XYZ file of C-alpha atoms in Angstrom:
676
model
C 2.418 -25.189 -0.550
C 1.533 -25.887 -4.164
C 4.325 -26.731 -6.588
C 3.557 -24.659 -9.703
C 6.299 -26.010 -11.946
C 5.049 -26.431 -15.515
C 7.369 -28.686 -17.516
C 6.218 -27.455 -20.932
C 6.571 -23.800 -19.951
C 9.953 -24.519 -18.372
C 11.117 -26.151 -21.591
C 10.134 -23.075 -23.565
C 12.187 -20.833 -21.270
C 15.088 -23.280 -21.235
C 15.539 -22.653 -24.960
C 17.059 -19.301 -23.900
C 19.808 -21.069 -21.940
C 20.872 -20.362 -18.377
C 19.093 -17.003 -18.306
C 15.846 -18.516 -19.534
C 16.013 -21.237 -16.913
C 16.529 -18.840 -13.993
C 13.957 -16.366 -15.347
C 11.232 -19.009 -15.329
C 12.095 -20.224 -11.819
C 12.324 -16.678 -10.502
C 8.893 -15.838 -11.841
C 7.403 -18.864 -10.101
C 8.890 -17.783 -6.787
C 8.011 -14.118 -7.280
C 4.421 -14.843 -8.265
C 3.610 -16.407 -4.891
C 3.060 -13.689 -2.241
C 3.595 -16.266 0.516
C 7.211 -16.466 -0.692
C 8.129 -13.015 -1.943
C 6.626 -9.570 -1.453
C 7.343 -6.354 -3.312
C 11.040 -6.057 -4.092
C 11.970 -8.959 -1.836
C 13.838 -12.158 -2.585
C 16.590 -12.761 -5.083
C 17.795 -15.543 -7.344
C 20.878 -16.507 -9.334
C 22.414 -19.046 -11.664
C 26.032 -19.830 -12.474
C 27.328 -20.666 -15.915
C 29.779 -19.578 -18.556
C 29.737 -16.626 -20.911
C 32.227 -15.329 -23.474
C 34.231 -12.138 -23.264
C 35.216 -9.862 -26.152
C 38.044 -12.261 -27.080
C 35.689 -15.213 -27.162
C 37.275 -16.721 -24.078
C 35.070 -18.490 -21.504
C 34.297 -16.561 -18.316
C 32.738 -18.236 -15.253
C 29.643 -16.087 -14.730
C 27.076 -15.418 -12.026
C 23.742 -14.067 -13.217
C 21.985 -12.538 -10.203
C 18.719 -10.610 -9.914
C 19.225 -6.923 -10.544
C 18.026 -4.292 -8.106
C 14.736 -2.700 -9.071
C 13.356 -5.775 -10.829
C 10.369 -7.657 -9.445
C 10.825 -11.420 -9.354
C 7.248 -12.025 -10.417
C 7.694 -10.263 -13.754
C 11.460 -10.337 -14.276
C 12.864 -10.701 -17.792
C 16.353 -11.933 -18.802
C 17.709 -8.335 -18.921
C 16.800 -8.082 -15.229
C 19.751 -10.299 -14.271
C 23.181 -8.753 -13.773
C 26.047 -10.841 -15.254
C 29.094 -10.855 -12.953
C 32.547 -12.364 -13.235
C 32.173 -15.133 -10.692
C 35.772 -15.510 -9.490
C 36.449 -11.914 -8.379
C 33.007 -11.624 -6.764
C 33.740 -14.754 -4.714
C 37.071 -13.246 -3.661
C 35.344 -10.148 -2.286
C 34.201 -12.271 0.662
C 37.862 -12.691 1.646
C 38.091 -9.008 2.557
C 37.904 -8.163 6.244
C 35.536 -5.280 5.611
C 33.881 -3.496 2.739
C 31.585 -0.483 2.938
C 28.186 -0.666 1.314
C 29.111 1.997 -1.208
C 32.345 0.258 -2.145
C 30.581 -3.106 -2.342
C 28.166 -1.708 -4.920
C 31.099 -0.169 -6.764
C 33.049 -3.440 -6.784
C 30.054 -5.357 -8.057
C 29.637 -2.896 -10.909
C 33.338 -3.125 -11.707
C 32.949 -6.869 -12.219
C 29.880 -6.684 -14.451
C 30.231 -8.200 -17.902
C 27.661 -5.753 -19.267
C 27.983 -2.085 -18.378
C 24.288 -1.501 -19.125
C 23.117 -4.169 -16.668
C 21.214 -3.187 -13.516
C 22.990 -3.018 -10.186
C 23.400 -6.564 -8.863
C 21.460 -7.577 -5.764
C 23.187 -6.572 -2.532
C 23.351 -10.291 -1.762
C 25.320 -11.077 -4.925
C 28.432 -12.029 -2.955
C 26.412 -14.505 -0.912
C 25.022 -16.054 -4.099
C 28.544 -16.327 -5.479
C 29.771 -18.111 -2.347
C 27.184 -20.857 -2.475
C 28.672 -23.674 -4.567
C 25.456 -24.825 -6.225
C 24.582 -23.715 -9.746
C 21.038 -22.430 -9.060
C 20.105 -20.465 -5.924
C 16.674 -19.183 -4.843
C 16.083 -16.904 -1.852
C 12.626 -16.101 -0.466
C 11.143 -14.396 2.590
C 8.590 -17.171 3.021
C 5.877 -16.399 5.583
C 6.073 -19.871 7.100
C 9.835 -19.669 7.657
C 9.568 -16.187 9.169
C 6.866 -17.467 11.529
C 9.310 -20.143 12.744
C 12.343 -17.886 13.122
C 10.496 -14.868 14.593
C 9.994 -16.521 17.958
C 11.969 -16.581 21.176
C 13.810 -19.772 20.210
C 13.730 -19.453 16.438
C 17.150 -21.007 15.779
C 16.359 -24.012 17.951
C 12.944 -24.395 16.372
C 14.279 -24.682 12.817
C 17.006 -27.017 14.068
C 14.376 -29.251 15.650
C 12.419 -29.311 12.402
C 15.207 -29.741 9.849
C 18.236 -30.912 11.794
C 21.527 -30.748 9.922
C 19.765 -30.567 6.542
C 20.136 -26.809 6.874
C 22.739 -24.208 7.696
C 21.381 -21.744 10.259
C 22.654 -18.148 10.211
C 21.835 -15.718 13.041
C 20.543 -12.315 11.995
C 23.099 -10.087 10.311
C 22.256 -6.950 8.370
C 22.051 -7.596 4.608
C 25.034 -6.737 2.460
C 28.718 -7.488 2.883
C 28.527 -8.380 6.584
C 25.832 -10.967 5.870
C 27.890 -12.510 3.075
C 30.910 -12.781 5.376
C 28.852 -14.354 8.166
C 27.227 -16.813 5.786
C 30.667 -17.831 4.497
C 31.753 -18.572 8.058
C 28.585 -20.481 8.940
C 28.652 -22.426 5.677
C 32.216 -23.531 6.287
C 31.315 -24.621 9.828
C 27.951 -26.319 9.195
C 27.635 -27.400 5.564
C 28.219 -30.961 4.385
C 27.303 -33.124 1.422
C 23.728 -33.467 2.670
C 23.050 -29.756 3.157
C 19.823 -28.821 1.388
C 19.092 -25.230 2.438
C 20.218 -22.233 4.475
C 17.891 -20.424 6.884
C 18.641 -16.831 7.866
C 17.003 -15.558 11.043
C 14.395 -12.852 10.262
C 15.459 -13.019 6.623
C 14.047 -16.140 5.025
C 15.492 -19.207 3.331
C 17.924 -20.134 0.534
C 17.478 -23.308 -1.469
C 19.718 -24.508 -4.256
C 20.466 -27.267 -6.715
C 22.161 -28.321 -9.913
C 19.102 -27.066 -11.793
C 16.548 -24.366 -11.124
C 13.908 -27.110 -10.992
C 15.792 -28.809 -8.169
C 16.150 -25.530 -6.251
C 12.464 -24.726 -6.745
C 11.259 -28.193 -5.729
C 13.406 -27.907 -2.614
C 11.947 -24.488 -1.802
C 8.385 -25.802 -2.046
C 9.231 -28.888 0.012
C 10.824 -26.863 2.831
C 7.985 -24.347 2.968
C 5.439 -27.177 2.998
C 7.244 -28.757 5.949
C 7.269 -25.414 7.754
C 3.545 -24.956 7.134
C 2.839 -28.437 8.469
C 4.904 -27.707 11.561
C 2.869 -24.566 12.181
C -0.408 -26.422 11.636
C 0.652 -29.137 14.084
C 1.314 -26.419 16.664
C -2.198 -25.047 16.217
C -1.193 -21.943 14.261
C -3.907 -20.427 12.034
C -3.553 -21.073 8.334
C -2.109 -18.373 6.152
C -4.561 -16.347 4.114
C -2.623 -15.991 0.867
C -3.841 -12.432 0.909
C -4.116 -10.251 -2.141
C -4.045 -6.559 -1.341
C -5.285 -5.722 -4.804
C -8.896 -6.362 -3.766
C -11.453 -4.245 -5.589
C -15.165 -4.019 -6.311
C -17.146 -6.609 -4.409
C -14.589 -6.945 -1.620
C -14.973 -3.234 -0.900
C -18.739 -3.271 -1.287
C -19.243 -3.518 2.430
C -18.765 0.224 2.601
C -18.249 2.579 5.505
C -20.728 4.890 7.180
C -20.935 8.633 6.573
C -19.538 9.265 10.052
C -16.621 7.011 9.258
C -16.039 8.841 5.977
C -15.402 12.073 7.832
C -13.319 10.350 10.501
C -11.068 8.895 7.794
C -10.742 12.288 6.125
C -9.672 13.792 9.451
C -7.196 10.962 9.998
C -5.739 11.498 6.539
C -5.328 15.211 7.247
C -3.445 14.443 10.470
C -1.159 11.894 8.789
C -0.472 14.324 5.948
C 0.410 17.059 8.443
C 2.893 14.731 10.150
C 4.386 13.739 6.802
C 4.619 17.346 5.652
C 2.913 16.492 2.357
C -0.480 15.193 1.208
C -0.825 11.451 1.722
C -3.316 8.870 0.525
C -5.072 6.359 2.765
C -6.433 3.017 1.647
C -8.954 0.791 3.426
C -7.978 -2.873 3.652
C -11.117 -4.964 3.924
C -9.990 -8.352 5.167
C -11.543 -10.497 7.876
C -8.158 -11.421 9.334
C -7.230 -7.742 9.507
C -10.499 -6.895 11.268
C -9.924 -9.685 13.794
C -6.340 -8.560 14.333
C -7.404 -4.947 14.959
C -9.920 -6.193 17.529
C -7.354 -8.192 19.545
C -6.990 -7.111 23.157
C -3.217 -7.302 22.794
C -2.953 -5.689 19.360
C -0.909 -2.752 20.704
C 1.633 -5.181 22.124
C 2.047 -7.646 19.270
C 1.850 -5.068 16.495
C 4.568 -2.880 18.003
C 7.198 -5.615 18.148
C 8.392 -4.902 14.631
C 8.103 -6.114 11.026
C 8.301 -9.739 9.929
C 11.563 -9.006 8.121
C 13.578 -5.774 8.265
C 13.269 -5.288 4.504
C 9.649 -4.265 5.078
C 10.490 -1.294 7.271
C 10.942 1.091 4.357
C 7.318 0.395 3.402
C 5.611 0.067 6.788
C 7.938 1.815 9.264
C 9.085 -0.110 12.291
C 5.537 -0.728 13.527
C 1.984 0.459 12.806
C 0.010 3.142 14.576
C -2.585 1.575 16.861
C -5.505 3.964 17.175
C -5.625 7.475 15.691
C -3.268 9.577 17.805
C -0.973 10.688 14.989
C 0.717 13.298 17.180
C 1.886 10.714 19.706
C 3.030 8.341 16.950
C 5.082 11.096 15.331
C 6.581 12.121 18.672
C 7.545 8.506 19.399
C 9.176 8.241 15.978
C 11.243 11.373 16.584
C 12.423 9.941 19.904
C 13.275 6.640 18.181
C 15.338 8.538 15.626
C 17.191 10.561 18.245
C 17.938 7.445 20.323
C 19.568 5.703 17.397
C 21.136 8.393 15.243
C 24.140 8.818 17.536
C 25.718 5.571 16.314
C 25.691 6.961 12.769
C 26.716 10.545 13.612
C 29.845 9.615 15.539
C 33.128 11.280 14.525
C 34.441 9.581 11.410
C 31.014 8.502 10.197
C 30.559 8.829 6.448
C 27.145 10.482 6.587
C 24.925 12.528 8.864
C 21.428 11.125 8.947
C 18.354 13.149 8.082
C 15.155 11.961 9.708
C 12.505 10.527 7.440
C 8.984 11.832 7.906
C 7.440 10.536 11.156
C 3.986 9.731 9.772
C 2.644 6.161 10.091
C 2.268 3.936 7.037
C -0.036 1.366 8.660
C -2.995 2.167 10.917
C -4.760 -0.382 13.106
C -7.933 0.924 14.699
C -10.659 -1.134 16.403
C -13.398 0.946 14.734
C -11.854 1.903 11.391
C -9.918 -1.332 10.830
C -6.704 -1.589 8.824
C -5.628 1.367 6.666
C -2.356 2.030 4.899
C -0.797 5.364 3.966
C 1.484 6.471 1.172
C 2.302 9.309 -1.159
C 1.076 7.246 -4.107
C -1.690 4.686 -4.463
C 0.876 1.999 -5.249
C 2.678 2.747 -1.969
C -0.568 2.172 -0.061
C -1.153 -1.095 -1.901
C 2.363 -2.354 -1.172
C 2.055 -1.508 2.524
C -1.341 -3.261 2.626
C 0.032 -6.390 0.972
C 3.018 -6.507 3.315
C 0.997 -5.953 6.457
C -1.595 -8.608 5.669
C 1.259 -11.093 5.422
C 2.778 -9.663 8.606
C -0.505 -10.412 10.376
C -0.232 -14.025 9.195
C 3.327 -14.289 10.487
C 2.491 -12.676 13.837
C -0.533 -14.890 14.461
C 1.382 -18.052 13.544
C 4.366 -17.100 15.718
C 2.063 -16.264 18.631
C 0.716 -19.808 18.441
C 4.317 -21.051 18.814
C 4.858 -19.153 22.037
C 5.179 -15.517 21.019
C 6.113 -13.298 18.112
C 9.596 -11.760 18.347
C 11.009 -9.300 15.816
C 14.417 -7.659 15.621
C 15.554 -5.194 18.239
C 15.182 -1.476 17.676
C 18.808 -0.840 16.778
C 18.839 -3.472 14.032
C 15.573 -2.156 12.597
C 16.875 1.407 12.615
C 20.045 0.377 10.817
C 18.005 -1.133 7.987
C 15.542 1.767 7.822
C 18.402 4.234 7.423
C 20.666 1.946 5.410
C 21.749 3.874 2.345
C 21.075 0.920 0.048
C 17.513 0.515 1.299
C 16.894 4.226 0.895
C 18.198 3.909 -2.660
C 15.304 1.530 -3.385
C 12.856 4.295 -2.549
C 14.843 6.842 -4.535
C 14.670 4.638 -7.619
C 10.885 4.914 -7.556
C 11.355 8.550 -8.571
C 10.137 11.880 -7.275
C 6.349 11.984 -7.050
C 4.587 14.340 -9.449
C 3.210 17.650 -8.207
C -0.280 16.407 -7.360
C 0.962 13.207 -5.703
C -0.923 12.355 -2.547
C -4.028 14.230 -3.712
C -7.380 12.795 -4.754
C -9.543 14.136 -7.568
C -13.240 13.328 -8.014
C -14.291 13.938 -11.624
C -17.853 13.686 -12.915
C -18.475 12.881 -16.561
C -15.125 11.108 -16.521
C -15.808 8.497 -19.196
C -15.514 10.844 -22.161
C -14.985 14.373 -23.387
C -13.803 17.138 -21.084
C -14.326 14.993 -17.973
C -12.096 12.249 -19.302
C -9.506 14.777 -20.438
C -9.494 16.382 -16.987
C -9.143 12.985 -15.313
C -6.228 12.134 -17.603
C -4.502 15.467 -16.967
C -4.911 15.192 -13.197
C -3.624 11.617 -13.210
C -0.643 12.705 -15.316
C 0.019 15.344 -12.655
C 0.229 12.639 -9.996
C -3.273 12.739 -8.530
C -5.293 9.655 -7.682
C -8.491 9.960 -9.706
C -12.005 8.756 -8.969
C -14.230 9.026 -12.030
C -18.025 9.195 -11.992
C -20.124 8.615 -15.087
C -23.191 6.760 -16.300
C -20.885 4.929 -18.700
C -18.010 2.625 -17.828
C -14.622 4.253 -18.427
C -12.510 2.489 -21.079
C -9.526 2.391 -18.704
C -11.414 1.902 -15.437
C -9.284 -1.063 -14.395
C -5.878 0.282 -15.386
C -3.464 1.641 -12.834
C -3.620 1.659 -9.065
C -4.350 5.412 -9.060
C -7.568 5.291 -11.109
C -10.976 4.238 -9.817
C -14.285 4.497 -11.670
C -17.834 4.387 -10.373
C -20.807 3.963 -12.722
C -23.008 6.547 -11.051
C -25.975 8.752 -11.913
C -25.167 12.242 -10.612
C -28.887 13.025 -10.415
C -29.219 10.408 -7.658
C -27.966 11.926 -4.366
C -27.587 8.500 -2.735
C -25.523 7.175 -5.612
C -23.242 10.214 -5.512
C -22.797 9.842 -1.744
C -21.833 6.201 -2.309
C -19.271 7.261 -4.916
C -17.746 9.703 -2.429
C -17.590 6.911 0.142
C -15.819 4.734 -2.429
C -13.284 7.504 -3.019
C -12.558 7.676 0.701
C -12.214 3.908 0.995
C -9.790 3.713 -1.927
C -7.753 6.879 -1.368
C -8.678 8.343 2.025
C -10.340 11.594 1.016
C -10.965 14.153 -1.711
C -8.911 17.242 -2.514
C -10.240 18.173 -5.953
C -13.718 18.093 -7.473
C -14.171 18.603 -11.198
C -17.830 18.832 -12.244
C -17.824 18.032 -15.963
C -20.949 15.882 -16.327
C -23.418 17.586 -18.636
C -25.693 17.372 -21.647
C -26.572 19.915 -24.343
C -30.321 19.478 -24.042
C -32.965 20.275 -26.660
C -31.918 22.473 -29.553
C -34.965 24.490 -30.538
C -36.258 28.064 -30.556
C -37.576 29.189 -27.198
C -41.094 29.706 -28.555
C -41.396 26.096 -29.646
C -40.816 24.608 -26.194
C -44.516 24.767 -25.374
C -45.456 23.091 -28.656
C -43.909 19.719 -27.798
C -44.340 18.117 -24.365
C -41.231 16.037 -25.021
C -39.098 19.159 -25.075
C -40.348 19.993 -21.612
C -39.048 16.676 -20.364
C -35.713 17.255 -22.078
C -35.553 20.747 -20.567
C -35.937 19.306 -17.072
C -33.391 16.590 -17.790
C -30.875 19.223 -18.850
C -31.274 21.031 -15.535
C -31.271 17.770 -13.564
C -27.889 16.752 -14.958
C -26.164 20.098 -15.478
C -27.291 21.783 -12.265
C -28.769 19.309 -9.788
C -26.139 16.690 -10.591
C -23.372 19.141 -9.712
C -25.233 20.281 -6.586
C -25.483 16.645 -5.478
C -21.762 16.165 -6.097
C -20.730 19.266 -4.177
C -23.047 18.494 -1.264
C -21.727 14.927 -0.926
C -18.069 15.895 -1.303
C -17.995 18.886 1.031
C -17.722 17.006 4.336
C -14.586 15.323 2.978
C -13.237 18.157 0.849
C -13.047 20.527 3.815
C -10.491 18.219 5.451
C -8.169 18.235 2.416
C -4.537 18.483 3.544
C -3.775 20.444 0.361
C -6.784 22.778 0.542
C -9.900 21.811 -1.370
C -10.303 22.869 -4.980
C -13.418 22.789 -7.150
C -13.538 23.442 -10.887
C -16.920 23.717 -12.561
C -17.163 23.238 -16.309
C -19.458 26.020 -17.471
C -19.825 27.297 -21.017
C -19.276 30.327 -23.231
C -23.070 30.295 -23.446
C -23.186 31.842 -19.961
C -21.843 35.265 -21.011
C -22.881 34.798 -24.660
C -25.894 32.486 -25.042
C -26.649 30.923 -28.389
C -29.882 30.948 -30.356
C -31.817 27.717 -30.030
C -29.890 26.625 -26.929
C -32.168 27.915 -24.180
C -32.033 24.820 -21.953
C -28.256 24.474 -22.201
C -27.526 28.198 -21.805
C -29.903 28.637 -18.876
C -28.673 25.516 -17.076
C -25.030 26.552 -17.440
C -25.921 30.033 -16.140
C -27.607 28.437 -13.123
C -24.579 26.190 -12.671
C -22.273 29.229 -12.686
C -24.425 30.901 -10.052
C -24.222 27.707 -7.975
C -20.424 27.875 -8.225
C -20.412 31.498 -7.071
C -22.469 30.582 -4.010
C -20.121 27.685 -3.242
C -17.133 30.051 -3.504
C -18.770 32.371 -0.973
C -19.786 29.628 1.456
C -16.677 27.466 1.296
C -13.940 30.083 1.457
C -13.925 29.712 5.249
C -13.015 26.040 4.736
C -10.072 27.004 2.542
C -11.796 25.639 -0.580
C -11.418 27.445 -3.890
C -14.260 27.262 -6.416
C -13.644 28.423 -9.971
C -15.399 28.051 -13.309
C -13.948 27.422 -16.753
C -16.091 28.471 -19.715
C -15.036 26.493 -22.795
C -16.555 26.857 -26.216
C -16.309 24.933 -29.437
C -14.929 21.714 -27.913
C -16.239 19.406 -30.597
C -14.562 16.110 -29.608
C -17.040 15.577 -26.758
C -20.282 13.666 -26.378
C -22.228 16.938 -26.471
C -21.584 17.228 -30.172
C -22.330 15.163 -33.255
C -21.678 15.997 -36.893
C -25.407 16.591 -37.306
C -25.583 18.994 -34.365
C -22.496 20.871 -35.550
C -24.076 21.259 -38.990
C -27.332 22.433 -37.422
C -25.623 25.001 -35.206
C -23.408 26.164 -38.063
C -26.454 26.698 -40.236
C -28.055 28.863 -37.543
C -25.061 31.183 -37.849
C -24.822 30.973 -41.629
C -21.510 29.074 -41.456
C -20.124 25.826 -42.782
C -19.283 23.121 -40.247
C -15.546 23.791 -40.678
C -16.035 27.523 -40.194
C -18.158 26.872 -37.148
C -15.417 24.749 -35.584
C -12.958 27.670 -35.894
C -15.276 30.594 -35.436
C -13.237 32.143 -32.588
C -10.981 35.183 -32.913
C -7.794 33.097 -32.998
C -9.233 30.759 -35.613
C -8.179 27.711 -33.611
C -10.150 24.576 -32.895
C -10.195 23.654 -29.229
C -9.869 20.039 -28.038
C -11.031 18.473 -24.786
C -7.386 17.802 -23.885
C -6.768 21.573 -23.927
C -9.578 22.108 -21.442
C -8.356 19.196 -19.316
C -4.892 20.747 -19.158
C -6.320 24.085 -17.998
C -8.451 22.359 -15.357
C -5.373 20.580 -13.999
C -3.610 23.940 -13.762
C -6.599 25.419 -11.935
C -6.229 22.605 -9.378
C -2.553 23.389 -8.817
C -0.611 25.978 -6.811
C -0.931 28.694 -9.485
C -4.611 29.093 -8.549
C -4.197 28.688 -4.774
C -5.215 32.332 -4.195
C -8.036 32.468 -6.723
C -11.680 31.697 -6.024
C -14.955 32.719 -7.631
C -13.229 33.251 -10.965
C -14.764 32.581 -14.375
C -12.141 31.808 -16.976
C -13.002 31.678 -20.679
C -11.333 29.107 -22.907
C -12.865 29.762 -26.281
C -10.134 31.035 -28.601
C -11.528 34.517 -28.106
C -15.152 35.478 -28.683
C -16.083 38.990 -29.820
C -19.423 38.503 -28.082
C -17.662 37.843 -24.764
C -14.769 40.264 -25.093
């Protein structure tokens, strides 16, 4: 394993004191996915701070809950009074709730985040700097039938070995006992079965160097045993790594799978394809059902991946098995005197392994899918390495259940917040790089939807956020549109919403002059190609996926006020939008049996779009005998309409308020006497 310590960067952070030193070291550990995955690992440093009276207070700064080690800042560390936190380990027992309360009582800053649940353990270790990781290589060693003996053979008495104990107060107590029994002046690290490794030192540099050295030794041990090398996977793969694509048959199969998973979850869910050669090989293993169902690499992962993945596509059987698992284990928590009665989490899988479809991950939000993908790629590494050592062994069912339903682990999920109303749904928006299309994409994303944008132009924010994807696509090319739909399925699992906003204004000229200029004929055809055929291509490509939407498919077509009230000199635009509206009416008739709503919004006077320029506004205003400013506000309400206003209405039309409406044409024009 590469040592990434940068002396000059470390010196810059050290200028901030103890907190700067531990922040830099924590970021190094957190930035390496082979050491720490989402929300995992914790770090601390001991020093001295001053209280309100200016008196010195021995202090433990420990990672705060909710902070990611890879990006943590000094405020992400919770400052604790060291002495009373150390004394907590002397108690015979302490509930999880009371442990959290006691840790908050002993904070030196009331605004600090909740300290890590392993704060007591950090306090007990005598060294100044402590780093804890869930290193893949260490998990591969411990997650075998003789894990304790294996690490003993490798490291001898250089380490303290702690059998698995559930995180929290019980783990701190057990570590205190094992430390007292095993530690000596030459102790360099502590290995926790199924839970990673602690290294420490007088400085963060010493603790970090020790971490890298131990992981390197573990990796060499695995290599000597013939274990495959770790992939250092990055689940954030995009673009070229997804270019392999999936077939049209597979597109529909994935949409059906997503619908089944969403039904089991009781809410729309996203699916994400994980294109990785190791994942494909793992899915193709003859024994994949056996090795994959032994459990996660570390119990912390269970809240992201469930206790094991679904092998194949029988969601009903997976959900039934999960319900049985819950019923088998809930009794220990529902006994008389228990503090809480458990409520079953949804029984839908979060990881799917299928020989034909490959590896897919599920989640309510795109980020949840990405986290599950990242975790499971590393789990594959751990499983394959442990199998080479004689067999992968995870925790037993009861221990896994206790972590999955541990109130402090559930609190981690709660802190991520309640998903927005359109969470778990996928919107395909054409013309998404600017104007009404971009506004609709923004409004749908703000409502929680994952958005796939289509446009000839690159979107300014195409690479921002895990819930936005953009395809540079010509809607007049049926093959290109079909490929964009396939990309939407690969990234998010399906399509629930289609917004057809791509369009052009076309030639502005009196109808009688169209025959006078051959160029206008070309422009006329182009207007129909984009405004009508482009939408027809989009609807045709999306339908096979849209009809499997777990939320019920919704289509919104961006028409124009020119449909009921055409404008002089706008024959191509007015006629194309009228044809487009008729296309929408046909789609509403044909697709109602699939539960798909199709509605049209007719905006007018939306001048912050690519359809309009100052010159065109002046030209159109002149045709009506108005100034440009008058033309902008020529509606009955005298209000200028913005693309964001149309985007907001479109988002509403994709929500529950319009669930029973189809075939509607809704004006958004400030009121037009010609329409009314």
